[in-house]
């Protein structure tokens, strides 16, 4: 099967079809894609089963998507989520 | 879409899948809903790009039931609704059933409602986590989560992975990580396996389970992983990713023993302290709960797997964590009982007796394990005041202790109101156990008005919901 292409903060990456966004990012050596609201600390995936909500990413402009559940779709544009994902761009 | 059914099964793990196909075998019209895309639950995961979960258990127990599910779907006896997260179940006054199940469906979070005469809750469990300094660093992952990442994502959490926490799952996780090529420098178990000795007769009645454990042990030995019992990871170190962990000896109450710490370099830590039943749909309906030997709340069920609310049954981890074989057995018992209750379908007494014996044996085994791995009260000794207890709201142990000591909070609810611990996205699933302990009470059963984040619009729709008092988030 040909891999799906997507981008993370502008970097082109690939995913095995059916792979979740969290797994695809992790495979590329990326282990954090969000900063927290208060301390601006880096977070990636923790529980990998949709429970903890640590893995929230902004996908195609839509914030708060759980990367550990979301299968990558060809052409997805993924960006690091800052805070709530609704913050004004600084 | 509003299919109406004799039975709505929530959860397509081993328990829900077994119940759905057995109920359909008995002639019931079944709707099977699951938040995931594919049936199989937390144990049978499909690797990205592959048709079947590869494990032996998967081939023996999952594959035949998945085939029966496909046949029932084609025959129209089972409606399978994947990617449907049920956020509430409410009584429904109508000819099309006694219950209404409200779900959000698919990536677009579309609203969906199912009506059914009876409900089976087979929503499984999630991992119990106890906080420690550094546990929010990227690269620190759940032990079961590491297994999920490997099985379905085909990715290792790291190259050098310490596995830590408590419970039988740790050995399985360490075994799979090592077999997939990771170095596992240590498996760090807080309990002491001598605690198993008190349950020896139960253990011996379960040779299959012991063989399973021996298999994991053998895999670990082959890969030269060291098993440290009565030890814990008491801190993780690193700046943007975990680089090392501190491993400390514990006393029998899980209190760290001063002067026994050492640093173990690693690039990932897989950590978990057993599983906690996922109960919010059940407690929302008023189902009674009990405490299992490791102090987790689980549903009270009778010999037929019926909960204390008429018309609502439960199977699998919701009635107490006990593994996939127990979940399958309970699913079959429940389905037979529901078919009997709705249609008077006769039950084969030999089959019922065999299933009941099997359930008793596996449940006793689970209770022995739970007692051995019950968290000791001393674990709070590895928190410092700056440790984040609530990952979502970034609330530290210091603030929780302040709420308890200075502001007089004596239960988790008051701590939550004072500090916001447990008010974030995960609704307290990650910190609930820890906050309750810090407040000096045993963890209470899950109470969440919504099982998952629900778009505001859906809340306005069902007549029984009032978005204003449900703490809704858009
Ligand atoms: C992260 C994790 C990893 C595990 N890894 C292993 C392992 O490697 N080996 C092993 O032997 N055991 C493992 N276990 C334990 C094993 O999964 C269980 O013993 C077994 O799956 C129990 O079956 P069940 O049917 O009760 O629940 P589950 O298999 O957990 O199934 C529950 C199902 O319900 C669905 N669900 C939950 N709530 C809702 C809702 N509100 N709406 C719709 N659907 C819902 C879930 O999506 C899930 O598919 C793991 C458990 C977890 C949590
Ligand atoms: S990693 Fe926990 S919700 Fe995605």
XYZ file of C-alpha atoms and ligand atoms in Angstrom:
621
model
C 0.000 0.000 0.000
C 1.333 3.435 -0.829
C 1.871 5.592 2.239
C -0.315 8.635 2.893
C 1.472 11.971 2.690
C 0.749 14.700 5.225
C 2.550 17.649 6.773
C 3.380 18.575 10.348
C 4.262 22.244 10.912
C 5.164 22.337 7.221
C 7.442 19.271 7.236
C 6.346 16.569 4.780
C 5.797 13.151 6.473
C 4.197 9.833 5.586
C 1.838 7.432 7.364
C 0.939 3.797 6.774
C -2.714 3.775 5.638
C -4.845 3.223 8.735
C -2.132 4.515 11.079
C -3.213 7.109 13.623
C -1.712 10.569 13.581
C -0.010 9.940 16.938
C 1.645 6.732 15.676
C 2.756 8.400 12.438
C 4.281 11.381 14.270
C 5.970 9.084 16.799
C 7.394 6.971 13.948
C 8.931 10.172 12.570
C 10.572 10.838 15.955
C 8.113 13.581 16.913
C 6.888 13.031 20.473
C 5.243 16.370 21.241
C 2.783 18.454 19.212
C 1.014 20.584 21.754
C 1.930 23.078 24.454
C -0.150 23.368 27.595
C -2.307 26.380 28.413
C -0.608 27.523 31.603
C 3.003 26.406 31.642
C 3.391 26.133 27.860
C 4.934 22.714 28.482
C 5.342 20.293 25.563
C 2.922 17.352 25.392
C 2.415 14.507 22.967
C 0.510 11.275 23.450
C 0.232 9.561 26.823
C -2.584 6.982 27.017
C -2.886 6.204 23.275
C -6.507 5.074 23.781
C -8.433 8.337 23.665
C -8.771 8.888 27.408
C -6.213 11.480 28.523
C -6.611 14.153 25.794
C -2.897 14.954 26.015
C -2.462 14.366 22.288
C -4.677 17.197 21.019
C -3.529 18.473 17.637
C -4.797 20.991 15.136
C -5.674 19.134 11.936
C -6.664 21.033 8.791
C -7.254 24.086 10.973
C -9.570 22.270 13.391
C -8.106 22.245 16.943
C -8.494 19.664 19.713
C -8.383 16.506 17.578
C -7.204 13.420 19.473
C -4.170 12.330 17.463
C -4.159 8.854 19.035
C -7.592 8.057 17.573
C -7.533 9.965 14.307
C -6.360 8.023 11.247
C -4.128 10.130 8.977
C -5.820 11.081 5.721
C -3.844 11.914 2.586
C -3.046 15.603 2.427
C -3.743 16.379 6.092
C -2.123 19.558 7.376
C -1.218 19.153 11.038
C 0.075 21.952 13.242
C 1.329 22.186 16.804
C -1.533 23.226 19.026
C -0.736 26.116 21.367
C -2.853 26.240 24.518
C -6.558 25.766 23.821
C -6.035 25.910 20.078
C -8.330 28.931 20.019
C -5.682 31.401 21.184
C -4.888 34.378 18.981
C -1.761 33.767 16.890
C 1.139 35.474 18.640
C -30.470 6.898 11.619
C -32.460 5.537 14.551
C -32.468 1.740 14.391
C -34.515 0.135 17.143
C -33.465 -3.140 18.642
C -34.064 -5.814 21.240
C -30.576 -5.216 22.597
C -28.094 -2.372 22.305
C -24.541 -3.399 23.174
C -22.132 -0.585 24.061
C -18.550 -1.690 23.429
C -17.241 -4.176 20.862
C -14.381 -5.603 22.934
C -14.335 -9.298 23.849
C -17.378 -8.921 26.162
C -19.563 -6.882 23.819
C -18.623 -8.831 20.719
C -19.338 -12.199 22.382
C -22.660 -10.880 23.686
C -23.730 -9.382 20.348
C -23.091 -12.504 18.277
C -24.569 -14.842 20.910
C -27.700 -12.704 21.253
C -28.081 -12.660 17.463
C -27.616 -16.460 17.421
C -30.601 -16.583 19.792
C -32.685 -14.526 17.364
C -32.485 -11.066 18.954
C -32.135 -7.914 16.861
C -28.920 -6.313 18.090
C -27.265 -2.938 17.651
C -23.545 -2.948 18.499
C -21.986 0.465 19.090
C -18.308 1.169 19.651
C -16.217 4.315 19.771
C -13.522 2.568 17.723
C -13.422 1.921 13.986
C -12.977 -1.853 14.251
C -14.332 -4.453 16.679
C -11.927 -6.037 19.162
C -11.703 -3.566 22.038
C -8.490 -2.869 23.899
C -6.951 -6.255 23.301
C -7.589 -7.197 19.677
C -6.085 -4.334 17.757
C -5.768 -4.253 14.021
C -2.348 -3.235 12.802
C -2.491 -0.313 10.404
C -3.023 -1.722 6.920
C -3.776 -5.280 8.098
C -7.071 -7.158 8.163
C -6.755 -9.168 11.391
C -5.166 -8.830 14.806
C -2.224 -11.217 14.743
C -2.140 -12.661 18.280
C -2.877 -16.288 19.169
C -5.767 -15.174 21.361
C -6.959 -13.177 18.369
C -6.916 -16.178 16.048
C -8.608 -18.474 18.547
C -11.201 -16.213 20.098
C -11.550 -13.056 18.070
C -11.479 -14.269 14.464
C -14.368 -16.776 14.755
C -16.573 -14.199 16.484
C -15.659 -11.523 13.963
C -16.798 -13.926 11.214
C -20.075 -14.583 13.038
C -20.533 -10.824 13.404
C -20.054 -10.371 9.647
C -22.610 -13.116 8.913
C -25.167 -11.603 11.307
C -24.647 -8.180 9.768
C -25.278 -9.531 6.283
C -28.421 -11.262 7.546
C -29.574 -7.993 9.124
C -29.637 -9.393 12.663
C -26.830 -7.136 13.914
C -26.401 -3.485 13.056
C -22.778 -2.594 13.770
C -22.164 1.094 14.368
C -18.401 1.674 14.560
C -16.979 5.106 15.437
C -20.047 5.797 17.599
C -19.164 7.105 21.041
C -22.208 6.806 23.306
C -22.246 9.825 25.591
C -25.371 9.029 27.548
C -28.051 6.365 27.976
C -31.458 7.515 29.205
C -34.853 5.884 29.774
C -37.081 6.289 26.745
C -40.838 6.214 26.760
C -41.786 4.690 23.431
C -42.975 1.688 21.505
C -39.513 1.321 20.000
C -37.763 0.483 23.261
C -37.193 1.381 26.862
C -33.809 3.047 26.358
C -32.338 5.793 24.191
C -28.609 5.808 23.544
C -27.144 9.081 22.313
C -23.868 8.980 20.435
C -21.493 11.177 18.486
C -20.566 9.502 15.221
C -17.462 9.703 13.106
C -14.817 12.402 12.736
C -17.515 14.983 11.999
C -19.151 14.274 15.373
C -22.624 13.802 13.884
C -25.426 13.104 16.382
C -26.942 9.593 16.411
C -29.613 7.994 18.586
C -30.416 4.303 19.029
C -33.494 2.909 20.780
C -33.513 -0.521 22.359
C -35.515 -2.692 24.750
C -32.419 -3.683 26.750
C -28.865 -2.406 27.106
C -25.608 -4.253 27.728
C -22.743 -2.108 28.998
C -19.418 -3.581 27.879
C -17.378 -0.411 27.969
C -14.186 -1.994 29.335
C -11.561 -0.183 31.360
C -8.861 2.427 31.144
C -5.453 2.538 32.803
C -4.930 3.673 36.379
C -2.160 6.223 36.717
C -0.374 7.418 39.828
C 1.516 10.675 39.291
C 5.239 11.145 39.967
C 7.642 13.997 39.214
C 8.233 14.177 35.462
C 5.306 12.007 34.358
C 4.089 14.715 31.989
C 7.305 14.627 29.931
C 6.879 13.490 26.339
C 8.096 9.897 26.071
C 6.377 8.871 29.302
C 3.420 6.802 28.082
C 0.828 4.463 29.532
C 1.892 0.810 29.670
C -1.288 -0.286 27.916
C -0.809 2.720 25.647
C 2.621 1.470 24.622
C 0.966 -1.833 23.734
C -1.680 0.009 21.702
C 0.933 2.067 19.864
C 2.911 -1.055 19.014
C -0.003 -3.311 18.084
C -1.994 -0.911 15.945
C 0.503 1.778 15.017
C 3.437 -0.649 14.541
C 5.662 1.870 16.315
C 7.825 1.409 19.415
C 7.523 4.136 22.081
C 11.338 4.281 22.220
C 14.497 2.258 21.678
C 15.254 1.815 25.359
C 12.021 1.522 27.303
C 11.639 1.100 31.067
C 8.332 -0.611 31.920
C 6.968 0.277 35.354
C 3.944 0.388 37.636
C 1.986 -2.588 38.856
C -0.104 -5.448 37.523
C 0.061 -8.414 35.196
C -0.191 -6.219 32.100
C 3.383 -4.981 32.660
C 4.865 -8.367 31.785
C 2.795 -8.613 28.624
C 3.832 -5.102 27.594
C 7.514 -5.658 28.325
C 7.399 -8.954 26.428
C 5.874 -7.370 23.314
C 8.238 -4.387 23.383
C 11.276 -6.651 23.700
C 10.029 -9.026 21.016
C 9.528 -6.047 18.675
C 13.154 -5.004 19.133
C 13.156 -2.486 21.995
C 15.686 -2.781 24.820
C 13.858 -3.101 28.120
C 16.494 -2.383 30.780
C 14.060 -3.084 33.625
C 10.500 -4.032 34.472
C 9.750 -2.185 37.707
C 6.839 -3.665 39.707
C 5.651 -1.965 42.888
C 3.978 -5.037 44.349
C 5.702 -8.068 45.711
C 4.929 -11.343 43.962
C 5.001 -13.136 47.319
C 1.563 -11.554 47.770
C 0.383 -14.191 45.278
C 1.153 -16.922 47.793
C -2.040 -16.224 49.728
C -4.033 -16.971 46.583
C -2.132 -20.100 45.640
C -5.110 -22.479 45.370
C -6.866 -20.017 43.050
C -3.743 -19.657 40.965
C -3.378 -23.415 40.636
C -6.951 -23.769 39.444
C -6.034 -21.501 36.520
C -3.202 -23.321 34.746
C -3.876 -21.460 31.492
C -3.287 -18.119 33.193
C -0.086 -19.321 34.829
C 1.190 -20.620 31.494
C 0.500 -17.162 30.044
C 2.532 -15.522 32.817
C 5.361 -18.031 32.397
C 5.391 -17.260 28.683
C 5.801 -13.533 29.360
C 8.479 -14.312 31.953
C 10.308 -16.498 29.434
C 10.207 -13.781 26.766
C 11.650 -11.300 29.256
C 14.447 -13.627 30.285
C 15.374 -14.217 26.649
C 15.651 -10.476 26.156
C 17.606 -10.001 29.368
C 15.070 -7.660 30.962
C 15.476 -7.358 34.728
C 12.361 -7.697 36.877
C 12.544 -5.542 40.006
C 9.670 -6.154 42.398
C 8.789 -3.775 45.226
C 10.399 -0.946 43.288
C 8.919 2.081 41.556
C 9.898 4.757 39.101
C 9.712 7.750 41.421
C 10.808 10.409 38.911
C 11.346 10.897 35.183
C 14.041 13.289 33.964
C 14.522 15.272 30.761
C 13.628 18.614 29.200
C 11.671 17.998 26.009
C 11.683 14.210 26.249
C 12.397 11.658 28.960
C 16.126 10.842 29.173
C 16.306 8.816 32.385
C 14.199 7.644 35.306
C 14.858 7.271 39.021
C 14.087 3.796 40.332
C 13.596 3.464 44.101
C 12.955 0.542 46.431
C 9.588 0.563 48.236
C 8.527 -0.722 51.614
C 5.443 -2.948 51.822
C 3.174 0.122 51.848
C 4.804 1.418 48.635
C 6.684 4.145 50.561
C 10.023 4.967 48.885
C 12.987 3.745 50.975
C 15.476 6.635 51.410
C 18.934 6.078 49.972
C 17.897 3.331 47.542
C 17.427 5.414 44.381
C 19.355 4.899 41.182
C 19.117 6.440 37.732
C 18.331 4.337 34.673
C 18.836 5.962 31.256
C 16.016 5.423 28.745
C 14.215 7.252 25.937
C 10.732 6.093 26.934
C 8.895 4.957 30.028
C 5.776 2.784 29.780
C 3.935 3.067 33.086
C 0.574 1.944 34.477
C -0.912 0.717 37.740
C -3.634 -1.635 36.623
C -6.985 -0.879 35.054
C -10.107 0.946 36.202
C -13.580 0.041 34.885
C -15.206 2.679 32.694
C -18.499 3.277 34.472
C -19.956 6.662 33.685
C -22.787 5.380 31.469
C -23.724 2.888 34.193
C -23.525 5.297 37.128
C -25.508 7.809 35.073
C -28.285 5.211 34.955
C -28.035 4.594 38.683
C -26.415 1.129 38.552
C -24.993 0.158 41.956
C -21.248 -0.321 42.337
C -18.995 -2.359 44.610
C -15.294 -2.193 45.490
C -12.913 -4.773 44.066
C -9.942 -6.050 46.126
C -7.691 -3.355 44.629
C -10.113 -0.644 45.733
C -11.534 0.184 42.301
C -15.248 0.647 41.846
C -16.976 -1.931 39.603
C -20.614 -2.693 38.797
C -22.707 -4.981 40.947
C -24.089 -7.743 38.707
C -26.162 -10.837 39.512
C -25.689 -14.411 38.252
C -27.173 -13.363 34.871
C -24.869 -10.305 34.562
C -27.860 -8.011 35.194
C -27.046 -4.720 36.915
C -29.235 -3.348 39.689
C -31.204 -1.322 37.096
C -33.836 -3.518 35.405
C -33.195 -3.821 31.669
C -29.491 -2.981 31.939
C -26.853 -5.732 31.838
C -23.063 -5.517 32.051
C -20.173 -7.771 31.020
C -16.390 -7.664 30.955
C -14.227 -5.165 32.797
C -17.230 -3.014 33.800
C -18.021 -5.658 36.437
C -14.392 -5.760 37.650
C -11.140 -6.024 35.723
C -10.490 -9.661 34.881
C -9.066 -10.089 31.392
C -10.346 -11.042 27.982
C -11.356 -14.663 28.728
C -13.573 -13.587 31.593
C -15.024 -10.837 29.398
C -15.954 -13.366 26.687
C -17.543 -15.702 29.224
C -19.598 -12.935 30.814
C -20.715 -11.679 27.406
C -22.098 -15.123 26.546
C -23.853 -15.497 29.897
C -25.452 -12.063 29.540
C -26.658 -12.745 25.986
C -28.285 -16.042 26.992
C -29.964 -14.332 29.941
C -31.254 -11.416 27.860
C -32.673 -13.755 25.188
C -34.362 -15.688 27.992
C -35.745 -12.526 29.580
C -37.087 -11.022 26.333
C -38.203 -14.074 24.394
C -38.253 -16.913 26.881
C -35.501 -18.604 24.844
C -34.643 -21.733 26.837
C -31.133 -21.960 28.247
C -29.078 -25.104 27.871
C -28.424 -26.054 31.521
C -25.094 -27.747 30.720
C -23.801 -24.733 28.836
C -24.982 -22.387 31.590
C -23.305 -24.494 34.283
C -20.030 -24.645 32.340
C -20.018 -20.880 31.688
C -20.858 -20.165 35.332
C -18.018 -22.367 36.603
C -15.592 -20.748 34.215
C -16.679 -17.297 35.314
C -16.251 -18.163 39.004
C -12.757 -19.559 38.408
C -11.585 -16.576 36.337
C -13.186 -14.042 38.685
C -11.393 -15.617 41.668
C -8.117 -15.409 39.768
C -8.776 -11.737 38.970
C -9.513 -10.999 42.628
C -6.244 -12.631 43.706
C -4.318 -10.533 41.212
C -6.156 -7.355 42.205
C -5.382 -7.912 45.888
C -1.681 -8.488 45.135
C -1.396 -5.321 43.041
C -3.539 -3.017 45.156
C -1.701 0.322 45.407
C -0.156 0.831 48.846
C -0.910 4.161 50.560
C 2.786 5.142 50.625
C 2.964 6.016 46.919
C 2.096 9.631 47.734
C 5.610 9.754 49.209
C 7.107 10.043 45.731
C 5.225 13.269 44.941
C 6.911 16.599 45.544
C 4.882 19.796 45.798
C 5.604 20.762 42.178
C 4.474 17.421 40.700
C 1.502 17.914 38.425
C -1.301 15.672 39.614
C -3.924 16.840 37.119
C -2.343 16.773 33.659
C -5.160 18.693 31.956
C -5.431 21.650 34.321
C -1.775 21.488 35.423
C -2.675 21.359 39.120
C 0.248 20.415 41.366
C 0.352 18.128 44.385
C 1.239 21.221 46.444
C -2.029 22.912 45.517
C -4.050 19.786 46.224
C -2.349 19.370 49.618
C -2.968 23.028 50.388
C -6.681 22.563 49.602
C -6.767 19.607 51.985
C -4.595 20.982 54.814
C -5.347 24.704 54.766
C -8.756 24.938 53.146
C -10.295 21.877 54.782
C -11.194 19.859 51.681
C -11.835 16.270 52.738
C -13.061 14.743 49.509
C -12.114 14.764 45.848
C -15.159 16.847 44.911
C -14.179 19.736 47.159
C -10.562 19.527 46.006
C -11.845 19.733 42.453
C -13.914 22.838 43.167
C -10.995 24.548 44.913
C -8.201 23.629 42.499
C -9.844 22.568 39.192
C -8.078 19.190 39.462
C -10.208 16.774 37.432
C -12.113 19.473 35.581
C -10.203 19.269 32.317
C -10.651 17.355 29.091
C -10.147 13.888 30.560
C -12.809 14.565 33.213
C -10.624 13.206 35.985
C -9.865 9.837 34.390
C -6.116 10.431 34.753
C -5.994 12.101 38.172
C -9.191 10.922 39.884
C -7.573 8.052 41.756
C -4.659 10.212 42.904
C -6.758 13.202 43.963
C -9.069 10.972 46.003
C -6.063 9.476 47.812
C -4.576 12.894 48.534
C -7.931 13.997 49.908
C -7.879 10.943 52.163
C -10.729 8.912 50.665
C -10.910 5.806 48.461
C -11.607 6.603 44.799
C -15.320 6.977 44.028
C -17.060 5.468 40.988
C -16.925 7.520 37.773
C -19.582 10.180 37.613
C -19.509 12.105 34.379
C -22.654 13.501 32.848
C -21.114 13.031 29.404
C -18.912 10.110 28.471
C -16.989 12.202 25.924
C -16.870 15.807 24.702
C -20.146 16.450 22.864
C -20.864 19.348 20.486
C -23.246 21.776 22.195
C -25.859 21.427 19.462
C -26.401 17.738 20.298
C -27.100 18.545 23.916
C -29.930 20.815 22.995
C -31.625 18.141 20.892
C -32.583 15.267 23.218
C -35.581 16.215 25.359
C -34.093 14.780 28.548
C -30.948 16.880 28.517
C -30.381 20.341 29.777
C -27.126 21.720 28.401
C -26.912 24.342 31.107
C -26.385 21.914 33.958
C -24.191 19.431 32.161
C -20.901 21.261 32.198
C -20.948 21.036 28.415
C -18.087 22.093 26.222
C -18.238 22.881 22.585
C -4.717 0.335 27.030
C -4.979 -1.106 27.324
C -4.125 -2.093 26.810
C -4.343 -3.445 27.094
N -3.473 -4.370 26.587
C -3.674 -5.688 26.875
C -2.781 -6.697 26.402
O -1.830 -6.393 25.705
N -3.006 -7.982 26.749
C -4.067 -8.350 27.518
O -4.236 -9.541 27.806
N -4.939 -7.431 27.971
C -4.752 -6.122 27.681
N -5.618 -5.179 28.190
C -6.780 -5.654 28.953
C -7.838 -6.170 27.962
O -8.028 -5.194 27.007
C -9.146 -6.470 28.617
O -8.951 -7.472 29.578
C -10.225 -6.949 27.663
O -10.151 -6.301 26.452
C -11.560 -6.718 28.318
O -12.598 -6.782 27.406
P -13.897 -5.856 27.520
O -14.770 -6.312 26.407
O -14.423 -5.879 28.890
O -13.400 -4.360 27.283
P -12.551 -3.635 26.118
O -11.764 -4.590 25.313
O -11.837 -2.536 26.791
O -13.669 -3.049 25.188
C -14.471 -1.959 25.529
C -14.921 -1.291 24.261
O -15.911 -0.353 24.593
C -15.747 0.785 23.812
N -16.368 1.885 24.555
C -16.089 2.305 25.820
N -16.906 3.313 26.178
C -17.697 3.536 25.108
C -18.754 4.463 24.858
N -19.154 5.333 25.802
N -19.352 4.443 23.636
C -18.967 3.547 22.685
N -17.982 2.645 22.881
C -17.366 2.643 24.073
C -14.271 0.919 23.615
O -14.008 1.614 22.416
C -13.829 -0.537 23.548
O -13.738 -0.997 22.223
C -5.436 -3.816 27.913
C -6.292 -2.831 28.417
C -6.087 -1.490 28.137
C -7.021 -0.459 28.705
S -2.997 9.980 23.950
Fe -4.522 10.019 25.456
S -6.200 10.785 24.367
Fe -4.737 10.534 22.840
